[in-house]
Coordinates of C-alpha atoms in Angstrom, one line a residue:
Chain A
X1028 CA 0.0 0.0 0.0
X1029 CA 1.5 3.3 -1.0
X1030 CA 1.3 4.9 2.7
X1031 CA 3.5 1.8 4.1
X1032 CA 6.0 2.1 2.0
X1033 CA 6.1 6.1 2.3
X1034 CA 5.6 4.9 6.3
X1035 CA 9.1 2.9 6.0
X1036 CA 11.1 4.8 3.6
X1037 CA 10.2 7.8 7.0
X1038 CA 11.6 5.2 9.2
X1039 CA 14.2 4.6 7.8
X1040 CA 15.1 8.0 7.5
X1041 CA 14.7 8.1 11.3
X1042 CA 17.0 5.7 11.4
X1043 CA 19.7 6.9 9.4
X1044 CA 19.7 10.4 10.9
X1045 CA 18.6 11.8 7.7
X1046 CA 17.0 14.4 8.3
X1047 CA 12.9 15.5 7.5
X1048 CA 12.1 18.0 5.6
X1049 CA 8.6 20.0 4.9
X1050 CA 7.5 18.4 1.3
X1051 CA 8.2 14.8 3.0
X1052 CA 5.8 12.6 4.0
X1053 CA 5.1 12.2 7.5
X1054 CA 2.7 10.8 9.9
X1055 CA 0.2 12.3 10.7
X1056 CA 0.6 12.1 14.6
X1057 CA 4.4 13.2 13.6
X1058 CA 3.4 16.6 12.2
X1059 CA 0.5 17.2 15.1
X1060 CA 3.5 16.8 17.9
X1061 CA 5.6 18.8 16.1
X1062 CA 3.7 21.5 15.4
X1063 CA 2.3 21.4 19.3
X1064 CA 6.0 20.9 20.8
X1065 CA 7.7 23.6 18.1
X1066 CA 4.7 25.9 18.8
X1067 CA 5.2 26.0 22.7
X1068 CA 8.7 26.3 22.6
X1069 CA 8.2 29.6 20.7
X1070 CA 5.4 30.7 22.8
X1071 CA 7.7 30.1 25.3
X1072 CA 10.8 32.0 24.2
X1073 CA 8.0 35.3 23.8
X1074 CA 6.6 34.8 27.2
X1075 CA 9.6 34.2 28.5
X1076 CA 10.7 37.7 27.9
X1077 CA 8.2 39.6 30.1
X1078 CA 9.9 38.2 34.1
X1079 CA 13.6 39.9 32.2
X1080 CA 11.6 42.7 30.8
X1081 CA 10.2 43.3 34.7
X1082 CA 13.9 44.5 36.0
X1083 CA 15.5 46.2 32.1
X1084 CA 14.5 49.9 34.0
X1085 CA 15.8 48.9 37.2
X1086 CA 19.6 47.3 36.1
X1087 CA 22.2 48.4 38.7
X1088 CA 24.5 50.0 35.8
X1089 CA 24.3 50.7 32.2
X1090 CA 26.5 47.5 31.8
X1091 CA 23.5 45.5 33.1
X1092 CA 21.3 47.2 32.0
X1093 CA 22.7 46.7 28.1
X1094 CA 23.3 43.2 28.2
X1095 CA 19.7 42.6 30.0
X1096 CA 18.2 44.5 26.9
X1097 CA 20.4 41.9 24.4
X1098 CA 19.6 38.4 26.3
X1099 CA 15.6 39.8 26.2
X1100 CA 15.9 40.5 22.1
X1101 CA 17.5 37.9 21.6
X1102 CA 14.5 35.8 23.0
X1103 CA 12.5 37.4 20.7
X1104 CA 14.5 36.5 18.2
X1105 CA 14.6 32.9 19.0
X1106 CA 10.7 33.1 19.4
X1107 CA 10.6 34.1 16.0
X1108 CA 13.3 31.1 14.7
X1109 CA 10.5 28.6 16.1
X1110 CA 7.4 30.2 14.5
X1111 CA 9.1 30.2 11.4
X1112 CA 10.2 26.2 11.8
X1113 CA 6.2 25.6 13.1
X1114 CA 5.0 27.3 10.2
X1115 CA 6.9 24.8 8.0
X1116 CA 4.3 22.2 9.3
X1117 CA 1.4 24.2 8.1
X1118 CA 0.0 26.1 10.5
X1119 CA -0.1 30.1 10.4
X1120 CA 1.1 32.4 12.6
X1121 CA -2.2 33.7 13.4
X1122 CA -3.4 30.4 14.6
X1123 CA -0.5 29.9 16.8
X1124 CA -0.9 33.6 18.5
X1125 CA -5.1 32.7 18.8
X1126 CA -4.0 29.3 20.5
X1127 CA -2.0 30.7 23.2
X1128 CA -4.0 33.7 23.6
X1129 CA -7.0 31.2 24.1
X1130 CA -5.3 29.3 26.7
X1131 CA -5.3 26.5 24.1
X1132 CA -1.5 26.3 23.8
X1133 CA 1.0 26.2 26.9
X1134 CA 4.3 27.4 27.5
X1135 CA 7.1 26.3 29.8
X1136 CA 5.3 26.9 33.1
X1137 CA 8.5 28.7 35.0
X1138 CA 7.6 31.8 33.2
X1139 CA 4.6 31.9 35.1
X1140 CA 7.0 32.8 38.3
X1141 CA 7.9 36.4 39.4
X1142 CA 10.7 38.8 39.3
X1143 CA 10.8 39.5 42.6
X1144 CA 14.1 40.8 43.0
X1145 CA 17.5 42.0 40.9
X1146 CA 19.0 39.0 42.2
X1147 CA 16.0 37.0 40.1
X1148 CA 18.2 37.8 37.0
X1149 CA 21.1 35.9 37.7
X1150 CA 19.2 32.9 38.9
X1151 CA 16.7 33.1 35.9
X1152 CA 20.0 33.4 33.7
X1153 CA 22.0 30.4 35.4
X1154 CA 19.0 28.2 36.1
X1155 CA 16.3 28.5 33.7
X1156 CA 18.8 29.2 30.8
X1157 CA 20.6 26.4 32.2
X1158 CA 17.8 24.0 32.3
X1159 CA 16.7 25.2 28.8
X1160 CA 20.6 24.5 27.3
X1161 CA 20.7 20.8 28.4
X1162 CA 17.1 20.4 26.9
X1163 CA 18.3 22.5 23.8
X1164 CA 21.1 20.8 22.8
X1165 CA 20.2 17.7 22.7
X1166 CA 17.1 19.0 20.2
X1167 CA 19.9 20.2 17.6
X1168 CA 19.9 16.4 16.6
X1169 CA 16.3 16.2 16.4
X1170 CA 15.0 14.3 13.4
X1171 CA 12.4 17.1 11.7
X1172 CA 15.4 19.5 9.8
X1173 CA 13.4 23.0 10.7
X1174 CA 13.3 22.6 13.8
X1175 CA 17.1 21.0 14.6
X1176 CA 18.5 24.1 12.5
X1177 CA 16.7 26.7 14.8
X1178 CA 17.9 24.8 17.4
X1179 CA 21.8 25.1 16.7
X1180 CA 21.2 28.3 15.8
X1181 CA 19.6 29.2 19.0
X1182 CA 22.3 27.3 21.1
X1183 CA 24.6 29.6 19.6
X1184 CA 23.2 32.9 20.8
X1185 CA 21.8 31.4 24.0
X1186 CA 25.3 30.5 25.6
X1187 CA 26.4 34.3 26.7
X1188 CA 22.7 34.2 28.3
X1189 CA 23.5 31.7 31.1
X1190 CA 27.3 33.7 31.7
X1191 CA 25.4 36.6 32.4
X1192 CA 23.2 35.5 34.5
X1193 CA 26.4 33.4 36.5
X1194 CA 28.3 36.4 36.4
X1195 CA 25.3 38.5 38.0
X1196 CA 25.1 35.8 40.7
X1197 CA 29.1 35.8 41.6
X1198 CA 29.6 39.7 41.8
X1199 CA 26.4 39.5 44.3
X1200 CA 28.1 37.0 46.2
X1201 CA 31.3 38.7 46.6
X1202 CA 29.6 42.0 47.9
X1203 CA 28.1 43.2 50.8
X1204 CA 25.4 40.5 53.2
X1205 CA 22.5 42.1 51.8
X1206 CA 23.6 40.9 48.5
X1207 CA 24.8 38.0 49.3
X1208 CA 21.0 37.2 50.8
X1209 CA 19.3 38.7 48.4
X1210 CA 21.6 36.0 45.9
X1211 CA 20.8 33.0 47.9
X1212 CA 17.4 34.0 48.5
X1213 CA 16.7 34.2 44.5
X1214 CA 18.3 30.2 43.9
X1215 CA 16.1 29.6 46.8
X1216 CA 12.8 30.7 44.7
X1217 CA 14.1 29.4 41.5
X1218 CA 15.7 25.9 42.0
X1219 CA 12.8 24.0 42.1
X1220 CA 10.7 25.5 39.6
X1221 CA 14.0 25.0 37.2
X1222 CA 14.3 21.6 38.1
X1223 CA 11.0 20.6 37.5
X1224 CA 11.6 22.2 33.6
X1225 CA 12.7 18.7 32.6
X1226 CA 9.0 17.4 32.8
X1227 CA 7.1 14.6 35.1
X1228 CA 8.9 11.7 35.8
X1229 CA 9.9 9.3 32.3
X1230 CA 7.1 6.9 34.1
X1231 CA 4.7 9.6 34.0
X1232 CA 5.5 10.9 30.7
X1233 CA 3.3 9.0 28.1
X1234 CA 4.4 11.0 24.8
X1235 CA 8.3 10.1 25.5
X1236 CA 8.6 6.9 24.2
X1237 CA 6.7 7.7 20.4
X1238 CA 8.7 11.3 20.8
X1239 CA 12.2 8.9 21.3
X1240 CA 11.4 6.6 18.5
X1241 CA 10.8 9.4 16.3
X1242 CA 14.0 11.1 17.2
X1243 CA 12.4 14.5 18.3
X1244 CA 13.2 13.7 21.7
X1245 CA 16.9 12.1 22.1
X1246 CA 17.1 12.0 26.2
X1247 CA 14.8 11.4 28.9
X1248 CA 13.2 13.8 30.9
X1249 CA 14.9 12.0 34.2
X1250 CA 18.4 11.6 32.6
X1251 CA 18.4 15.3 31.8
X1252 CA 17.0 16.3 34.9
X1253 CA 19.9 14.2 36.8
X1254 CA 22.7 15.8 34.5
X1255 CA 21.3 19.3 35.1
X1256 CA 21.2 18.8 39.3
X1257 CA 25.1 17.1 38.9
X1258 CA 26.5 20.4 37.1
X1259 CA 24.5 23.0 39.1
X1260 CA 25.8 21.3 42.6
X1261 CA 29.3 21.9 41.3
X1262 CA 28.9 25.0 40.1
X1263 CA 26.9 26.7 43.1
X1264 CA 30.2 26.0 45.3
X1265 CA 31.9 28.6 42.8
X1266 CA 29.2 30.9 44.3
X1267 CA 29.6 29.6 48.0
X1268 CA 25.8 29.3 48.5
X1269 CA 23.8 26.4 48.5
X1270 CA 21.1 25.2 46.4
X1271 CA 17.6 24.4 48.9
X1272 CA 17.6 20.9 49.2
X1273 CA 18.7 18.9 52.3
X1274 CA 18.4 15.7 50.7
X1275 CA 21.4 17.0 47.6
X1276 CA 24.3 14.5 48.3
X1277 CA 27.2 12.8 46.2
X1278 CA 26.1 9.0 45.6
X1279 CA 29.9 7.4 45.5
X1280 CA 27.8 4.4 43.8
X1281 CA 25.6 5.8 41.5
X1282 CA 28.1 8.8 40.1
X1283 CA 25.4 11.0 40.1
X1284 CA 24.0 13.7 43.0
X1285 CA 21.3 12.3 45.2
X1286 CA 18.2 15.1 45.1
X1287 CA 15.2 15.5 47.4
X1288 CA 11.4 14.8 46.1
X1289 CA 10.1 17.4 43.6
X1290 CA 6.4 18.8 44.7
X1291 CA 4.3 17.5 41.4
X1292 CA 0.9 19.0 43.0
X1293 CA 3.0 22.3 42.6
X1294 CA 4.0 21.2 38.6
X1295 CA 0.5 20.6 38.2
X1296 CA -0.9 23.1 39.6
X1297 CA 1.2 25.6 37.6
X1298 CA 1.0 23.9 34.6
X1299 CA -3.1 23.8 34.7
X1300 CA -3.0 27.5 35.3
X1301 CA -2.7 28.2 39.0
X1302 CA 0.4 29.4 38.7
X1303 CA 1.4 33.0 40.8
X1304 CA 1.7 34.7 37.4
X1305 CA -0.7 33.0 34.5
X1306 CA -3.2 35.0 34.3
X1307 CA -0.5 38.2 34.0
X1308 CA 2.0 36.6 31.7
X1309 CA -1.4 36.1 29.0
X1310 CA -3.0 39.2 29.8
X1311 CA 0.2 41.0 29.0
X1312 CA 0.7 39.0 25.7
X1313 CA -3.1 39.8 24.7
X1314 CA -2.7 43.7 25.6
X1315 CA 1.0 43.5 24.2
X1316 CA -1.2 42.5 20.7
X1317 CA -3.6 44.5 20.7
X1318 CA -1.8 47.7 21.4
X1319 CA 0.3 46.6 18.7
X1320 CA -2.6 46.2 16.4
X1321 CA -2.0 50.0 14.5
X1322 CA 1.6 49.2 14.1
X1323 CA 1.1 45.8 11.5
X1324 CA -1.3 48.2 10.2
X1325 CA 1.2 51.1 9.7
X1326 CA 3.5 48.7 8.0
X1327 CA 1.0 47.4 5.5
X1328 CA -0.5 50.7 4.5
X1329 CA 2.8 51.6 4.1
X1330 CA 3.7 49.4 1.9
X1331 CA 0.8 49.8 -0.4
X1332 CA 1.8 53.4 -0.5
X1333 CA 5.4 53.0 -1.7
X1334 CA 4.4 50.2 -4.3
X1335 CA 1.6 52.8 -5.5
X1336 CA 4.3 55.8 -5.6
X1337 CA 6.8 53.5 -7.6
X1338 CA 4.3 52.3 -10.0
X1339 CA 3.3 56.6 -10.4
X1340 CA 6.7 56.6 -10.8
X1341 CA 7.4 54.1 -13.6
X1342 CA 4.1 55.0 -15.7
Chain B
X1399 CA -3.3 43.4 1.4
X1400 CA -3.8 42.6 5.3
X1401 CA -1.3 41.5 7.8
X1402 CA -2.7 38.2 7.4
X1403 CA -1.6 37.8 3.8
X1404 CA 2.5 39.2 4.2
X1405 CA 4.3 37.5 2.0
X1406 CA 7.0 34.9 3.2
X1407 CA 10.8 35.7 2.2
X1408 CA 14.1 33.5 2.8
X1409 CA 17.1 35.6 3.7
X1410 CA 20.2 35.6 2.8
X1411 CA 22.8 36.9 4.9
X1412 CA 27.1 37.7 4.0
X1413 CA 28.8 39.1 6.4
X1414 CA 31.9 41.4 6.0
X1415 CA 34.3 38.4 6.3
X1416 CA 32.1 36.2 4.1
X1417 CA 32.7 35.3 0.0
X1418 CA 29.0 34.4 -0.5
X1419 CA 25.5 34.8 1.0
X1420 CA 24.2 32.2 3.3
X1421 CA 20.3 31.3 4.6
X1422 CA 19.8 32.5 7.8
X1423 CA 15.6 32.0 7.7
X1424 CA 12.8 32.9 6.8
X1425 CA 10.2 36.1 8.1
X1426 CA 6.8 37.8 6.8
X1427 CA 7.2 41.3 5.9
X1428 CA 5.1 43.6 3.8
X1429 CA 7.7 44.6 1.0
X1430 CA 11.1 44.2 0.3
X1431 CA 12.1 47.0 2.3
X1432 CA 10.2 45.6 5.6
X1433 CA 11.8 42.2 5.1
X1434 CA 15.4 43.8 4.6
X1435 CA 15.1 45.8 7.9
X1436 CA 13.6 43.0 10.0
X1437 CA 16.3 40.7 8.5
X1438 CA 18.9 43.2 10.1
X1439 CA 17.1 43.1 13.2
X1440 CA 16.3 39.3 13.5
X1441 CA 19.5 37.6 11.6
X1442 CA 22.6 40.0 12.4
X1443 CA 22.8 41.1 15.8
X1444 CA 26.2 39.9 15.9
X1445 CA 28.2 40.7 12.8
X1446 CA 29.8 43.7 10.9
X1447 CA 29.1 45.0 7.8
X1448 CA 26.6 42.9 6.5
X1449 CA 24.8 42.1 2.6
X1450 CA 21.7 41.3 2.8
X1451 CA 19.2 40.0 0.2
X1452 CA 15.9 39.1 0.0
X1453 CA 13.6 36.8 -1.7
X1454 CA 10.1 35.9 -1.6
X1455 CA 9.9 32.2 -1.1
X1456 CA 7.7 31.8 -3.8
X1457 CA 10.3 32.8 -6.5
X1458 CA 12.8 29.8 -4.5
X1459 CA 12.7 26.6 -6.7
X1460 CA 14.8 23.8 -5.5
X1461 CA 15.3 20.6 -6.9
X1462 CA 14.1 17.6 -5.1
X1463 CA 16.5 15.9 -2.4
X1464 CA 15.2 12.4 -3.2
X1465 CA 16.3 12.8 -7.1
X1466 CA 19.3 13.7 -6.1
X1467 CA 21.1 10.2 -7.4
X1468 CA 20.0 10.5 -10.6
X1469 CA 20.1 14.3 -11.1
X1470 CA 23.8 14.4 -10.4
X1471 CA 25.0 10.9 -11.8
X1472 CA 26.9 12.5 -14.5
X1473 CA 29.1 14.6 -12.1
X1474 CA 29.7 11.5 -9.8
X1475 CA 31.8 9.0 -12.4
X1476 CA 33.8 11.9 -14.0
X1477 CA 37.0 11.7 -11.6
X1478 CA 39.1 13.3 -13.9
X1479 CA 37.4 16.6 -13.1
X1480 CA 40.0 16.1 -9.9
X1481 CA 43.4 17.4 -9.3
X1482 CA 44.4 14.1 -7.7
X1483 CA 43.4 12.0 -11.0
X1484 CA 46.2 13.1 -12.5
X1485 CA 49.7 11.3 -12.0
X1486 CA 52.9 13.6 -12.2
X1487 CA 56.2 13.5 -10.6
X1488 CA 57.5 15.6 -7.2
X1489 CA 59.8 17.5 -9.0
X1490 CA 57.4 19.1 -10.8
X1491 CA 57.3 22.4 -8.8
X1492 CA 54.4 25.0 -8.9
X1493 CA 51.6 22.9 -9.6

C-alpha cells in the first residue's frame, strides 16, 4: 500500500539520521507533535521575555542594563526562529498567537514565576537558561530538519545568556550581606521551579517513548534532569551558596547527586494555570497584541503606499 | 493586502568576512524594504558589515532531495574533473 512504503522509507530516515524536511511525507501524529512541541517552545521563548523585561528599567549600571536589553531581544529573536520552523508544518502564525492567547497552547510553566528581585536575573539566567541549554542541545539532533536548525542556531546565541546570569550571581556574592542574601534568597525561589523544567517523571510521561522513537526527543526527561542537578551542585560552590535541598548529596555508587522529592501537585498546579503569574504573563501578551494592532497596520498601509508611488513613478 | 496575507521571504545573509551569502531564515514582511530591515534586526545582531538579500519564497525553486542520485550521476563518475586524478612526478614544482 503506497502509505506503508512512504511509512518505511520515513523510518528509515529516522533511522539513518537523515533528516525530515517540509515536502516529505510524514505521519500524521508526527506533524500534530511537532507543530504542538515547536509551537510552545516559541510561545515560550515570547513569554519568556516579560519576568527579564520586569527588572530592564531597574539594572544596577548601564552595563547590566545593556546586556539585559540583548539576552531579552534575543528571545524574541529565538521566538521568531520557532514560528518560522512551526509554520513549516502548516500552521499560520495567526493560529499559533489565537492558540495561546486562548489558553489553548501552553508554554514552559517557570515563566509563570515572578521577578521579585535584581537578584531573580542571575538565577533566571544560570538556572532557567541552564535548564533550557541541556534540553536544547540535545534538540539540535532532532529528526524534523526545521526545527534541529533553529535549534543550533539558538544554542549559539543562548550560551552568553547563562554567563550573564552566573556572572550576576558571583559579583552578588562577593559583595556586601545584603547581597549575598538577596543571591541566595533568588536560587532559593528558582531551583525547584528549574528543576521541574525537565517534565514529570519518564514513568509519568506518556508522549516520551513515540517522541524517542521518532527522534524528536533524544534524552529522557529523568536523565536530563539528573545531569542538570550534577553540574549545578558543582557550580553553586563557585558561588559559595547552597542550592535548597537537604536531601542534595554525592552517591559514590551511582556517580550522580542524590536530590530530594520534587512537589508534582505544585507542577501541576502551575501547569493547569494556577500558577502565581498566568493570568498576567497572558494578559500581557493579549494587551502587548492588541496595542500593537496600528503598528502591523502602519506597515501594510505603508507598503501599499510606496508600491503605488513606484508604480506613479514608472508610468 | 492585510497582515494576514505578508508575503514569506528567505534571507540571505554575507557578512563582511564572508565570500558568498548564506540562509539565515525565513520572516513575513510587507515589501522588500520591511523584510530587509527586520532581517537586520532578526538575523545580524552579531556581525559587521553585512549584505543582505531578500527573496520571496515563492520565486525559490529547489530541486528535489530524493532525485538527487539520478540528477547528479553524470558529475559522480567523471573523476578526472579532480586534481588528484592526474599522476605527475614531485619534482614538478608550482603545480
Amino acid at each position: 500500500m503506497h502509505n506503508h512504503d512512504e511509512e518505511k522509507i520515513f523510518q528509515d530516515k529516522i533511522n539513518e539520521e537523515i533528516k525530515i524536511e517540509p515536502k516529505d511525507w510524514m505521519p500524521e501524529q508526527y506533524r500534530k507533535t511537532l507543530i504542538r512541541q515547536i509551537s510552545q517552545h516559541a510561545h515560550s521563548e515570547i513569554v519568556g521575555m516579560l519576568p527579564e523585561a520586569n527588572w530592564i528599567t531597574r539594572a544596577p549600571s548601564l552595563r547590566r542594563k545593556a546586556t539585559l536589553i540583548a539576552k531579552v531581544q534575543d528571545e524574541a529573536g529565538h521566538g521568531l526562529y520557532l514560528y518560522s520552523a512551526a509554520e513549516t508544518l502548516n500552521i499560520t502564525r495567526d493560529e499559533m498567537i489565537d492558540q495561546l492567547h486562548a489558553g489553548k497552547a501552553k508554554y514552559s510553566s517557570i515563566f509563570n514565576y515572578p521577578t521579585l528581585t535584581w537578584a531573580d536575573m542571575g538565577a533566571i539566567g544560570w538556572l532557567v537558561d541552564g535548564a533550557a541549554i541541556m534540553n536544547q542541545v540535545p534538540l539540535c539532533r532532532c529528526s524534523y530538519g526545521p526545527y534541529a536548525r533553529a535549534m543550533i542556531r539558538i544554542c549559539k546565541e543562548e550560551s552568553f545568556h547563562q554567563r550573564q546570569g552566573f556572572e550576576i550571581l558571583l559579583t552578588l556574592c562577593k559583595g556586601t550581606h545584603a547581597q549575598k542574601q538577596m543571591a541566595q534568597d533568588a536560587i532559593n525561589r528558582w531551583w525547584w521551579p528549574s528543576v521541574m523544567m525537565f517534565g514529570p517523571n519518564d514513568d509519568a510521561s506518556p508522549h516520551s517513548k513515540q517522541s524517542m522513537a521518532w527522534k524528536i526527543k533524544r534524552f529522557s526527561n529523568d536523565e536530563l534532569r539528573q545531569k542538570f542537578i550534577d553540574v549545578c551542585a558543582e557550580q553553586v560552590k563557585i558561588l559559595n551558596l547552597t542550592l535548597p535541598d537537604e536531601k542534595l548529596k554525592w552517591n559514590e555508587e551511582r556517580k550522580h547527586y542524590d536530590f530530594g522529592e520534587i512537589n508534582w501537585e505544585e507542577f501541576w498546579n502551575v501547569v493547569n494555570g494556577n500558577g502565581p503569574c498566568n493570568k498576567e504573563r497572558l494578559a500581557a501578551r493579549i494587551k502587548a497584541h492588541e496595542d500593537g494592532a496600528w503598528v502591523r497596520e502602519a506597515a501594510t498601509a505603508h507598503a501599499e503606499k510606496r508600491k503605488s508611488r513606484t508604480q506613479k513613478a514608472v508610468a | 493586502m492585510s497582515q494576514h496575507e505578508w508575503p514569506l521571504w528567505e534571507i540571505f545573509i554575507r557578512n563582511k568576512q564572508g565570500l558568498d551569502h548564506k540562509h539565515a531564515g525565513s520572516l513575513h514582511a510587507a515589501d522588500a524594504q520591511m523584510a530587509i530591515e527586520n532581517a537586520r534586526d532578526v538575523y545580524t545582531r552579531r556581525m559587521e558589515g553585512v549584505s543582505i538579500w531578500v527573496v520571496e519564497s515563492k520565486y525559490i525553486h529547489a530541486s528535489n532531495p530524493d532525485e538527487s542520485s539520478s540528477l547528479y550521476d553524470p558529475a559522480n563518475d567523471k573523476a578526472y574533473r579532480h586534481p588528484t586524478f592526474y599522476n605527475l612526478p614531485d619534482e614538478l614544482k608550482h603545480m
